[in-house]
């Protein structure tokens, strides 16, 4: 089909331009049409000289040639000055340089011109026009305004004109054949413009009203097709399995609750009640547990795992990193082993005989709880009676990974997703489907608040000296950097460099270590263990320590180039300290003295509420940064806004459900669905 052809099939696009298009992620003619304009310029009206605004903006006007003169500029550049008039005593001077000068040969006084250029005030009331695109109008020809023109994202040597020409050519192909991508019923019910009409109007709008209609169609279409894709994908989750009904809390749960080193907070109790009731229902649990860093989600997950065990089933918990898996494993052992529940740890560094033994125990049901990383998804990991799947994540598991894990059960297991970052409802719907939500607000008692301070780089030495004092007082410290090695991000201090520097200066003679994501899991683990045991006093690391790590004796966290992180992420990092009795500190270092950067970082000083901070992040950095679909293995959206378009999404989801249930309807939009599944969903299906 024409839309699958490479852009080089279009006239005027060779390998060079194609490479520029590739930078925009445009490879096929279809891609080109799917890249909607960034904005538009209104050239629907041809102005007179008198009507021109002198604000440097591009405008379109008509005038006649008054005089043409070759000149040399102060910088010794030749240019041609074309003076034009509208016959009422108003003048404008068009500056034409280089190759533009050739076209002035035909500009005789009285010739009618249509000029599109940037207009500024000039001397003596004349207007100065630069960057002009000029066209001669034939005798008495009406100056047809080009209308509302699209402005596209550009790359390399591409110009707006290139894009406009290419899109026009592609639209001509669409004119011949373009299958509808929405079911006729939906188009009729929602009074949407047909696809071709909408496509023409989103690129070259007939009017602003037509543009608005086209936009709303594509927002709907994008969300509808995304939902079709997700629902289709979910239909691949083994269906026809029955849920599991568990009994009310019994002896084992009581024993676990008793052996917890603390009493559950009210928020934990409430969340546990929700989960417990879900698990007692035959309908599979599908719940999102949101709770700020340190709110005590682990204890709640332990109870759920204990409940599965108590009822004779198995439960597993998947976490994004090895370090976190190790910590959860230890915590869960502490919480669950006294009640006689068996727990295993599976990560990619568990190998050979140990792994074989673990898998055997898992398959024969003697192992009740399994903690691990992505390693849990591997094909040879087989459960006997898996009833509960928990993921503890920072948006790091894709739709597919979660489904793969859930497919490891002959039943339809209960699913609990835990997260420390509030997720906008639209994204939750998109990524997780219909989830029930439990929110844990507040912190367990006895938590000291963390003093957060922000300094510019010139205070760095004093901050480091403060670190040494903390260590001399018997505490430990983290120094977090945005990158591992120099050059990854210009001007950003790298963990490796900071480590080398500190080890020779401030931390000379003090046990310290470097920790980052490129190190071997065993190496990382060994270092984390030594840090947790208090042997290593300072840890210089990247954000690998972001999730979960719990070392109560660590009281100071220094974050280098703090401006490179989002507020929510800084808050998560900060959550690594303040876990013990002593007062803890978080020092944000930045080399930027831009007021807006300092103001942004200062929000952390004033607020300790992860939900509030995530909201601020959303406002300041936009949804893309924080909650990008990409992180979930989903395609980016071109036109819909994951935060704004909640209502449209919910409607699209309902209609997508209906459409997929009806063969006749899916037949109508088959080509669009196939294209969607082929191109946009390739990554999910084949990953
Ligand atoms: P997160 O929600 O970030 O996963 P954790 O489960 O790691 O939080 O809990 C953070 C800390 O709070 C842990 O040290 C844990 O032992 C402690 N904690 C959890 N629940 C309570 C409670 N009810 N009372 C006191 N301390 C608690
Ligand atoms: Mg946690």
XYZ file of C-alpha atoms and ligand atoms in Angstrom:
715
model
C 0.000 0.000 0.000
C 1.171 3.527 -0.736
C 1.393 4.454 2.948
C 3.929 1.729 3.559
C 6.213 3.008 0.801
C 9.321 4.927 1.864
C 9.182 8.730 1.640
C 11.749 8.584 -1.159
C 8.858 7.544 -3.434
C 7.706 11.141 -3.249
C 9.021 13.560 -5.836
C 11.860 15.707 -4.565
C 12.832 13.439 -1.672
C 16.173 11.738 -2.138
C 18.385 9.890 0.331
C 19.579 13.130 1.929
C 16.134 14.429 2.759
C 15.047 10.921 3.706
C 17.785 10.900 6.350
C 16.435 14.163 7.755
C 12.958 12.661 7.757
C 14.303 9.599 9.544
C 15.469 11.889 12.339
C 11.850 12.880 12.749
C 10.920 9.188 12.865
C 9.284 9.547 9.495
C 10.161 6.637 7.229
C 7.057 5.913 5.204
C 4.522 8.083 3.457
C 2.053 6.989 6.121
C 4.399 8.245 8.853
C 4.532 11.583 7.083
C 0.761 11.979 7.145
C 0.635 10.897 10.779
C 3.037 13.634 11.813
C 0.520 16.384 12.350
C 1.626 20.026 12.211
C 3.058 21.545 15.357
C 1.113 24.715 14.765
C -0.353 26.779 11.942
C 0.133 30.208 10.410
C -2.907 32.063 9.331
C -2.373 33.287 5.784
C -5.986 33.136 4.904
C -6.037 36.867 4.356
C -3.961 38.918 1.935
C -3.172 42.242 3.587
C -2.364 45.695 2.232
C 0.786 47.540 3.339
C -1.314 49.624 5.705
C -2.628 46.530 7.432
C 0.778 45.032 8.160
C 1.810 44.638 11.776
C 5.452 45.530 12.359
C 6.217 42.876 14.956
C 8.654 40.777 12.927
C 6.033 38.106 12.232
C 5.516 36.624 8.790
C 2.594 38.141 6.930
C 1.173 37.995 3.468
C 0.460 41.149 1.495
C -0.026 42.492 -1.967
C 1.724 45.534 -3.454
C 3.186 46.856 -6.698
C 6.816 47.444 -7.569
C 7.914 51.068 -7.198
C 11.673 50.829 -7.585
C 14.392 48.158 -7.734
C 17.944 49.006 -6.680
C 21.140 46.985 -6.180
C 23.020 47.881 -3.036
C 25.995 46.801 -0.968
C 25.552 46.355 2.741
C 27.838 47.608 5.475
C 29.224 44.085 5.644
C 29.953 44.232 1.918
C 27.098 41.948 0.925
C 25.288 42.578 -2.312
C 21.549 42.838 -2.020
C 18.623 44.132 -3.967
C 16.211 46.530 -2.398
C 12.735 46.261 -3.879
C 10.530 49.153 -2.867
C 6.841 48.429 -3.213
C 3.761 50.572 -2.721
C 0.035 50.138 -2.534
C -0.593 53.347 -4.422
C -1.813 55.267 -1.379
C 1.601 56.670 -0.434
C 2.600 53.758 1.781
C 5.860 51.986 1.098
C 7.617 48.801 2.090
C 11.215 47.831 1.378
C 11.986 44.223 0.624
C 15.564 43.120 1.240
C 16.584 40.339 -1.112
C 19.942 38.621 -0.833
C 21.919 36.031 -2.786
C 19.925 33.799 -5.116
C 16.738 35.754 -4.373
C 18.211 38.620 -6.349
C 17.848 36.812 -9.670
C 14.086 36.854 -9.514
C 14.075 40.654 -9.216
C 15.054 40.943 -12.887
C 11.390 40.901 -13.848
C 10.297 43.402 -11.228
C 9.463 46.463 -13.353
C 7.605 49.375 -11.769
C 3.915 48.609 -11.668
C 4.328 44.816 -11.554
C 1.954 43.279 -8.996
C 3.551 41.154 -6.267
C 2.307 38.784 -3.602
C 4.787 38.939 -0.732
C 5.161 36.725 2.303
C 7.774 37.974 4.708
C 8.771 39.170 8.147
C 7.778 42.780 8.683
C 9.538 45.342 10.848
C 9.321 49.119 11.155
C 11.714 51.067 8.913
C 12.735 54.652 8.354
C 10.233 57.350 7.390
C 7.187 55.146 7.957
C 8.287 52.560 5.407
C 8.143 48.941 6.444
C 11.092 46.603 6.163
C 10.473 43.123 4.852
C 12.976 40.293 5.214
C 12.957 36.525 4.616
C 10.492 37.231 1.854
C 8.910 34.777 -0.515
C 7.713 36.784 -3.511
C 5.531 35.814 -6.377
C 4.545 37.889 -9.435
C 0.824 38.208 -9.983
C -0.353 38.268 -13.581
C -2.368 41.249 -14.779
C -5.381 41.646 -12.547
C -4.892 38.200 -11.062
C -6.679 37.858 -7.761
C -4.152 37.237 -5.056
C -5.425 33.923 -3.759
C -4.414 33.598 -0.129
C -2.803 30.250 0.605
C -5.008 29.826 3.643
C -4.067 28.388 6.997
C -0.628 26.878 6.575
C 0.826 24.037 8.608
C 4.083 24.437 10.510
C 5.878 21.144 11.028
C 8.693 19.998 13.245
C 11.862 20.163 11.143
C 15.182 18.406 11.101
C 18.462 18.924 9.241
C 18.094 20.826 5.997
C 14.348 20.319 5.717
C 12.270 23.459 5.256
C 8.594 24.104 5.888
C 8.218 24.284 2.140
C 9.709 20.785 1.756
C 7.321 19.400 4.307
C 4.308 21.142 2.828
C 5.115 19.903 -0.663
C 5.711 16.345 0.532
C 2.516 16.269 2.578
C 0.537 17.651 -0.368
C 1.867 14.863 -2.575
C 1.005 12.280 0.065
C -2.482 13.708 0.421
C -2.941 13.313 -3.333
C -2.212 9.608 -2.910
C -4.678 9.407 -0.040
C -7.254 10.980 -2.310
C -7.107 7.860 -4.504
C -7.408 5.321 -1.734
C -7.624 5.658 2.018
C -9.399 3.039 4.115
C -11.468 4.296 7.023
C -9.921 3.702 10.427
C -13.002 4.098 12.557
C -16.208 2.071 12.403
C -18.992 3.812 10.453
C -21.320 3.641 13.465
C -18.799 5.472 15.595
C -18.244 8.149 12.963
C -21.952 8.683 12.631
C -22.687 8.646 16.343
C -19.896 11.054 17.191
C -20.439 13.166 14.069
C -16.778 12.890 13.146
C -15.472 13.943 9.737
C -14.451 11.063 7.429
C -10.776 10.147 7.568
C -9.729 11.717 4.259
C -11.491 14.967 4.976
C -9.979 15.083 8.456
C -6.507 14.307 7.137
C -6.710 17.128 4.615
C -7.949 19.534 7.241
C -5.374 18.686 9.854
C -2.610 19.485 7.361
C -4.181 22.225 5.249
C -7.260 23.419 7.122
C -10.062 24.995 5.138
C -10.989 26.945 8.233
C -10.260 26.913 11.938
C -13.589 25.203 12.539
C -12.644 22.407 10.131
C -9.287 22.135 11.862
C -10.925 21.746 15.262
C -13.147 18.962 13.943
C -10.217 17.196 12.338
C -8.215 17.441 15.541
C -10.932 16.000 17.684
C -11.334 13.158 15.235
C -7.651 12.265 15.406
C -7.506 12.541 19.173
C -10.391 10.105 19.309
C -8.925 7.883 16.608
C -5.569 7.673 18.303
C -7.035 6.697 21.644
C -9.529 4.333 20.038
C -6.869 2.466 18.092
C -4.567 2.376 21.095
C -7.364 0.859 23.142
C -8.137 -1.637 20.379
C -4.504 -2.644 20.441
C -4.383 -2.989 24.201
C -7.655 -4.851 24.424
C -6.597 -7.165 21.652
C -3.386 -7.700 23.487
C -5.167 -8.387 26.743
C -7.371 -10.896 24.990
C -4.177 -12.885 24.557
C -3.962 -13.195 28.307
C -5.195 -16.714 28.907
C -8.909 -16.496 29.222
C -11.419 -18.926 30.611
C -9.466 -19.398 33.786
C -11.362 -19.149 37.004
C -10.431 -16.880 39.848
C -9.544 -18.092 43.302
C -11.604 -17.541 46.388
C -9.572 -17.402 49.544
C -10.750 -17.790 53.110
C -10.951 -15.130 55.797
C -7.728 -14.351 57.638
C -6.678 -17.251 59.846
C -3.959 -18.409 62.191
C -1.012 -17.839 59.886
C -1.997 -14.262 59.142
C -2.443 -13.613 62.810
C 1.017 -14.937 63.467
C 2.509 -12.762 60.708
C 0.771 -9.679 62.084
C 2.174 -10.492 65.488
C 5.693 -10.982 64.263
C 5.790 -7.654 62.410
C 8.156 -5.363 64.322
C 5.478 -2.660 64.373
C 1.756 -2.101 64.474
C 0.118 -1.372 61.110
C -0.767 2.257 60.556
C -4.340 3.162 59.836
C -3.520 3.645 56.150
C -1.893 0.218 55.990
C -4.847 -1.388 57.736
C -7.263 0.180 55.295
C -5.217 -0.933 52.293
C -4.880 -4.419 53.712
C -8.614 -4.609 54.243
C -9.223 -3.724 50.570
C -6.751 -6.348 49.417
C -7.907 -9.030 51.794
C -11.526 -8.628 50.674
C -10.470 -8.711 47.022
C -8.638 -11.965 47.599
C -11.666 -13.482 49.298
C -13.721 -12.766 46.201
C -13.840 -15.272 43.341
C -13.420 -12.327 40.968
C -9.675 -11.833 40.473
C -8.155 -8.888 42.286
C -6.916 -6.096 40.060
C -5.635 -3.439 42.411
C -3.188 -0.555 42.378
C -1.630 0.282 45.727
C -0.309 3.832 45.733
C 1.738 4.931 48.704
C 4.534 7.431 49.047
C 8.103 6.226 49.525
C 8.427 4.921 53.036
C 4.691 4.596 53.603
C 5.135 0.895 54.302
C 3.922 -0.914 51.210
C 6.247 -3.855 51.801
C 4.457 -4.896 54.967
C 1.127 -4.814 53.150
C 2.488 -6.934 50.325
C 3.827 -9.382 52.921
C 0.335 -9.838 54.301
C -1.075 -10.535 50.856
C 1.646 -13.103 50.202
C 0.954 -14.681 53.585
C -2.720 -14.918 52.730
C -1.993 -16.774 49.508
C 0.265 -19.144 51.452
C -2.283 -19.628 54.185
C -4.802 -20.750 51.590
C -2.404 -23.289 50.131
C -1.309 -21.242 47.141
C 1.838 -19.520 45.951
C 2.503 -15.813 45.543
C 5.273 -13.884 43.862
C 6.556 -10.352 43.884
C 8.495 -8.867 40.981
C 10.675 -5.780 41.480
C 12.715 -3.758 38.971
C 16.255 -4.167 40.333
C 18.465 -6.845 41.882
C 19.256 -4.729 44.899
C 15.611 -4.207 45.612
C 14.876 -7.909 45.147
C 17.570 -8.751 47.659
C 16.171 -6.288 50.179
C 12.606 -7.430 49.752
C 13.764 -10.981 50.142
C 15.397 -10.182 53.453
C 12.461 -8.127 54.712
C 9.939 -10.774 53.733
C 12.009 -13.469 55.384
C 11.917 -11.427 58.539
C 8.149 -10.911 58.294
C 7.052 -14.318 57.013
C 9.496 -16.975 58.125
C 8.439 -16.905 61.782
C 5.005 -18.028 60.555
C 6.628 -20.920 58.735
C 6.232 -19.552 55.208
C 8.999 -20.519 52.768
C 10.530 -17.800 50.596
C 12.870 -17.948 47.604
C 14.847 -15.348 45.677
C 15.257 -15.533 41.919
C 17.332 -13.046 39.963
C 19.587 -13.415 36.957
C 22.520 -13.976 39.276
C 20.902 -17.085 40.763
C 22.339 -19.844 38.593
C 23.200 -23.523 38.327
C 22.284 -25.945 41.080
C 20.799 -23.231 43.279
C 18.487 -22.164 40.516
C 17.508 -25.748 39.635
C 16.662 -26.523 43.228
C 14.611 -23.346 43.552
C 12.645 -24.111 40.392
C 11.954 -27.645 41.599
C 10.576 -26.396 44.877
C 8.498 -23.888 42.965
C 7.074 -26.533 40.654
C 6.234 -28.996 43.426
C 4.633 -26.295 45.528
C 6.960 -26.513 48.505
C 8.128 -22.950 47.927
C 5.315 -20.579 48.861
C 6.672 -17.136 48.083
C 9.047 -16.125 45.317
C 10.761 -12.732 45.184
C 12.631 -11.676 42.077
C 13.384 -9.462 39.136
C 12.476 -9.906 35.451
C 14.032 -13.332 35.893
C 10.616 -14.460 37.143
C 9.198 -14.200 33.634
C 11.553 -16.744 32.088
C 9.822 -19.719 30.518
C 11.280 -22.367 32.790
C 9.934 -20.647 35.893
C 6.884 -22.803 36.576
C 4.634 -22.494 39.585
C 2.522 -25.220 41.104
C -0.389 -23.074 42.244
C 0.290 -19.394 41.620
C -2.539 -17.298 43.006
C -1.058 -13.861 43.614
C 1.145 -11.682 41.424
C 2.569 -8.502 42.917
C 4.696 -6.001 41.031
C 6.531 -3.332 42.988
C 7.482 -0.863 40.383
C 8.441 2.577 39.423
C 6.756 2.360 36.039
C 9.260 -0.141 34.879
C 7.276 -3.109 33.800
C 5.547 -3.245 30.468
C 2.034 -4.434 29.797
C 3.475 -7.593 28.376
C 5.730 -8.448 31.279
C 2.904 -8.225 33.752
C 0.705 -10.397 31.556
C 3.426 -12.999 31.086
C 3.775 -13.369 34.802
C 0.022 -13.647 35.300
C -0.110 -16.292 32.560
C 2.028 -18.574 34.700
C -1.020 -19.685 36.597
C -3.714 -22.205 35.743
C -6.078 -19.863 37.548
C -6.605 -16.234 36.912
C -4.408 -14.891 39.712
C -4.989 -11.892 41.929
C -2.906 -8.969 40.752
C -1.516 -6.195 42.941
C 0.515 -3.354 41.470
C 2.404 -1.195 43.943
C 3.737 2.238 43.104
C 5.149 5.226 44.935
C 4.245 7.709 42.218
C 0.669 8.746 41.694
C -0.364 7.850 38.195
C -2.832 10.024 36.299
C -6.099 8.231 35.802
C -5.806 8.241 32.030
C -2.485 6.501 32.106
C -3.650 4.013 34.700
C -6.572 3.169 32.446
C -4.322 2.872 29.439
C -1.562 0.871 30.959
C -3.292 -1.178 33.587
C -6.856 -1.372 32.368
C -9.545 -1.047 34.957
C -7.768 -1.090 38.274
C -9.192 -0.542 41.705
C -7.045 1.860 43.622
C -5.981 1.940 47.277
C -4.095 4.986 48.426
C -1.966 5.047 51.554
C -1.473 8.596 52.773
C 0.906 9.549 55.519
C 3.898 7.823 57.045
C 4.474 5.281 59.788
C 5.014 6.983 63.153
C 8.418 7.974 64.445
C 9.611 9.137 61.070
C 11.749 12.270 61.358
C 11.296 14.689 58.529
C 14.290 15.159 56.295
C 15.883 18.605 56.150
C 16.261 19.490 52.507
C 18.727 22.190 51.469
C 19.611 23.542 48.071
C 23.033 24.987 47.252
C 24.789 26.149 44.131
C 28.070 24.497 43.162
C 30.287 27.091 44.873
C 29.199 25.616 48.217
C 30.222 22.109 47.182
C 33.342 21.953 49.380
C 31.386 22.965 52.453
C 28.766 20.351 51.674
C 31.440 17.671 51.343
C 32.977 18.796 54.625
C 29.539 18.394 56.190
C 29.426 14.852 54.864
C 32.698 14.062 56.584
C 31.268 15.379 59.870
C 28.210 13.136 59.516
C 30.449 10.153 58.923
C 32.667 11.044 61.880
C 29.515 11.148 63.999
C 28.955 7.499 63.057
C 26.502 7.964 60.183
C 26.618 7.134 56.505
C 26.021 9.143 53.368
C 24.988 8.860 49.737
C 26.267 11.016 46.910
C 24.060 10.636 43.852
C 25.041 11.664 40.326
C 22.982 11.830 37.161
C 25.471 9.937 34.994
C 28.096 7.212 35.368
C 30.820 8.536 33.145
C 31.946 11.925 31.965
C 30.588 13.042 28.640
C 27.216 11.328 28.907
C 25.655 14.707 29.543
C 27.772 17.805 29.037
C 28.455 19.753 32.212
C 27.127 17.052 34.493
C 29.317 15.589 37.221
C 29.793 11.884 36.691
C 29.694 9.326 39.502
C 33.075 7.891 38.478
C 34.764 11.290 38.610
C 33.131 12.333 41.852
C 34.193 9.037 43.387
C 37.814 9.376 42.240
C 37.934 12.946 43.446
C 36.371 12.300 46.864
C 38.415 9.171 47.516
C 41.565 11.274 47.196
C 40.352 14.304 49.100
C 37.502 14.548 51.572
C 36.991 10.817 51.917
C 40.664 9.904 52.088
C 40.999 7.139 54.673
C 37.223 6.702 54.913
C 35.780 3.507 53.381
C 33.706 4.522 50.387
C 32.506 2.872 47.191
C 31.183 3.534 43.722
C 27.886 1.962 42.680
C 26.227 2.149 39.285
C 24.062 0.274 36.861
C 26.856 -0.937 34.620
C 28.431 -2.989 37.390
C 27.805 -6.729 37.696
C 24.867 -7.658 39.918
C 27.115 -9.597 42.299
C 29.434 -6.615 42.615
C 26.546 -4.259 43.294
C 25.108 -6.597 45.833
C 28.395 -6.991 47.674
C 28.763 -3.232 47.920
C 25.169 -2.747 49.051
C 25.667 -5.398 51.701
C 28.779 -3.727 53.028
C 27.030 -0.385 53.031
C 24.016 -1.830 54.850
C 26.405 -3.432 57.367
C 28.013 -0.049 57.975
C 31.427 -1.073 56.666
C 31.236 1.350 53.763
C 30.562 4.858 55.005
C 29.856 6.734 51.797
C 28.298 5.476 48.625
C 28.830 7.422 45.419
C 26.237 6.207 43.003
C 23.796 6.806 40.227
C 20.062 6.418 40.670
C 20.396 2.627 41.019
C 19.801 3.247 44.703
C 16.579 5.026 43.889
C 14.155 2.253 44.629
C 13.535 0.681 47.962
C 17.017 0.543 49.457
C 16.790 0.698 53.237
C 19.795 1.672 55.351
C 18.552 3.398 58.528
C 22.016 4.598 59.549
C 22.370 6.691 56.361
C 21.529 10.274 57.305
C 22.812 12.358 54.443
C 22.076 12.374 50.775
C 23.900 14.739 48.449
C 22.483 14.993 44.956
C 24.802 16.423 42.309
C 23.240 18.352 39.403
C 19.896 18.045 41.131
C 18.299 20.146 38.406
C 18.674 17.172 36.051
C 16.086 15.199 37.975
C 12.341 15.501 38.271
C 10.892 16.498 41.621
C 9.229 13.142 42.106
C 12.499 11.377 41.422
C 14.400 13.613 43.820
C 11.767 12.850 46.392
C 12.209 9.117 45.815
C 15.955 9.484 46.170
C 15.562 11.518 49.329
C 13.428 8.714 50.709
C 16.622 6.642 51.122
C 17.542 8.695 54.171
C 15.437 9.561 57.202
C 14.842 5.900 57.884
C 16.426 5.837 61.328
C 16.294 7.751 64.579
C 18.741 10.545 63.772
C 17.931 13.741 61.895
C 18.596 13.272 58.191
C 19.554 15.739 55.488
C 19.197 15.958 51.745
C 21.425 18.448 49.959
C 20.580 19.407 46.406
C 23.558 20.772 44.496
C 23.078 22.616 41.266
C 25.371 24.552 38.973
C 22.454 26.503 37.646
C 21.550 29.826 39.191
C 18.484 30.304 37.022
C 15.694 31.534 39.286
C 13.200 29.034 37.864
C 15.542 26.113 38.577
C 16.115 27.239 42.137
C 12.404 27.823 42.595
C 11.656 24.333 41.297
C 14.175 22.692 43.611
C 12.914 24.757 46.493
C 9.562 22.997 46.236
C 11.352 20.002 47.770
C 12.378 22.103 50.710
C 8.798 23.035 51.419
C 6.992 19.812 50.645
C 7.463 16.251 51.743
C 4.374 14.954 50.012
C 5.191 12.733 47.054
C 1.744 13.152 45.558
C 1.989 16.922 45.617
C 5.499 16.825 44.156
C 4.464 14.555 41.325
C 1.667 16.969 40.516
C 4.132 19.868 40.447
C 6.374 17.846 38.167
C 3.493 17.283 35.826
C 2.780 20.979 35.709
C 6.399 21.960 35.240
C 7.718 19.284 32.956
C 4.650 17.931 31.232
C 3.329 14.421 31.162
C 5.781 13.189 28.604
C 8.762 13.330 30.913
C 7.216 11.570 33.807
C 4.633 9.223 32.577
C 5.684 8.549 29.004
C 3.895 5.616 27.470
C 7.240 4.498 26.144
C 8.326 3.506 29.608
C 5.496 1.037 29.537
C 6.417 -0.318 26.140
C 3.581 1.512 24.433
C 3.807 3.779 21.413
C 3.930 7.531 21.939
C 0.817 9.472 21.184
C 0.972 11.976 18.342
C -1.964 14.157 19.136
C -3.925 12.962 22.151
C -2.846 14.203 25.551
C -2.646 11.540 28.188
C -3.560 14.020 30.916
C -6.174 16.147 29.208
C -8.156 13.687 27.194
C -9.455 11.447 29.952
C -13.089 11.668 28.892
C -12.299 10.886 25.294
C -10.194 7.939 26.413
C -12.939 6.455 28.532
C -15.407 6.786 25.682
C -12.902 5.389 23.183
C -12.245 2.457 25.460
C -15.933 1.568 25.659
C -16.371 1.826 21.912
C -13.191 -0.155 21.280
C -14.547 -2.964 23.451
C -17.727 -3.061 21.394
C -15.831 -2.900 18.132
C -13.541 -5.788 18.972
C -16.484 -7.924 20.032
C -18.111 -7.527 16.625
C -16.548 -9.201 13.583
C -18.475 -7.007 11.181
C -17.114 -3.841 12.754
C -13.542 -5.057 12.966
C -13.847 -5.994 9.281
C -14.664 -2.375 8.441
C -11.503 -1.060 10.010
C -9.306 -4.075 9.465
C -6.594 -2.304 7.536
C -6.204 0.427 10.108
C -6.133 -2.140 12.894
C -3.548 -4.218 11.112
C -1.407 -1.186 10.496
C -1.753 -0.328 14.159
C -0.780 -3.790 15.287
C 2.018 -4.067 12.740
C 3.693 -0.783 13.210
C 2.797 0.784 16.477
C 2.397 -2.364 18.516
C 5.258 -4.330 17.064
C 7.313 -3.533 20.098
C 4.837 -4.919 22.549
C 3.995 -8.030 20.615
C 7.506 -9.028 19.758
C 9.381 -7.914 22.806
P 7.668 1.684 50.820
O 6.202 2.006 50.848
O 8.484 2.814 50.298
O 7.963 0.391 50.163
P 8.675 0.327 53.128
O 7.720 -0.786 53.056
O 10.049 0.078 52.663
O 8.085 1.587 52.357
O 8.671 0.884 54.615
C 9.530 1.913 55.005
C 9.993 1.731 56.427
O 8.921 1.901 57.334
C 10.552 0.359 56.692
O 11.726 0.495 57.457
C 9.471 -0.330 57.490
O 10.001 -1.298 58.374
C 8.845 0.811 58.224
N 7.423 0.591 58.551
C 6.484 0.100 57.729
N 5.285 0.054 58.340
C 5.465 0.574 59.578
C 4.601 0.805 60.689
N 3.303 0.514 60.643
N 5.139 1.350 61.802
C 6.456 1.650 61.859
N 7.323 1.452 60.855
C 6.838 0.918 59.717
Mg 8.965 -0.320 48.616
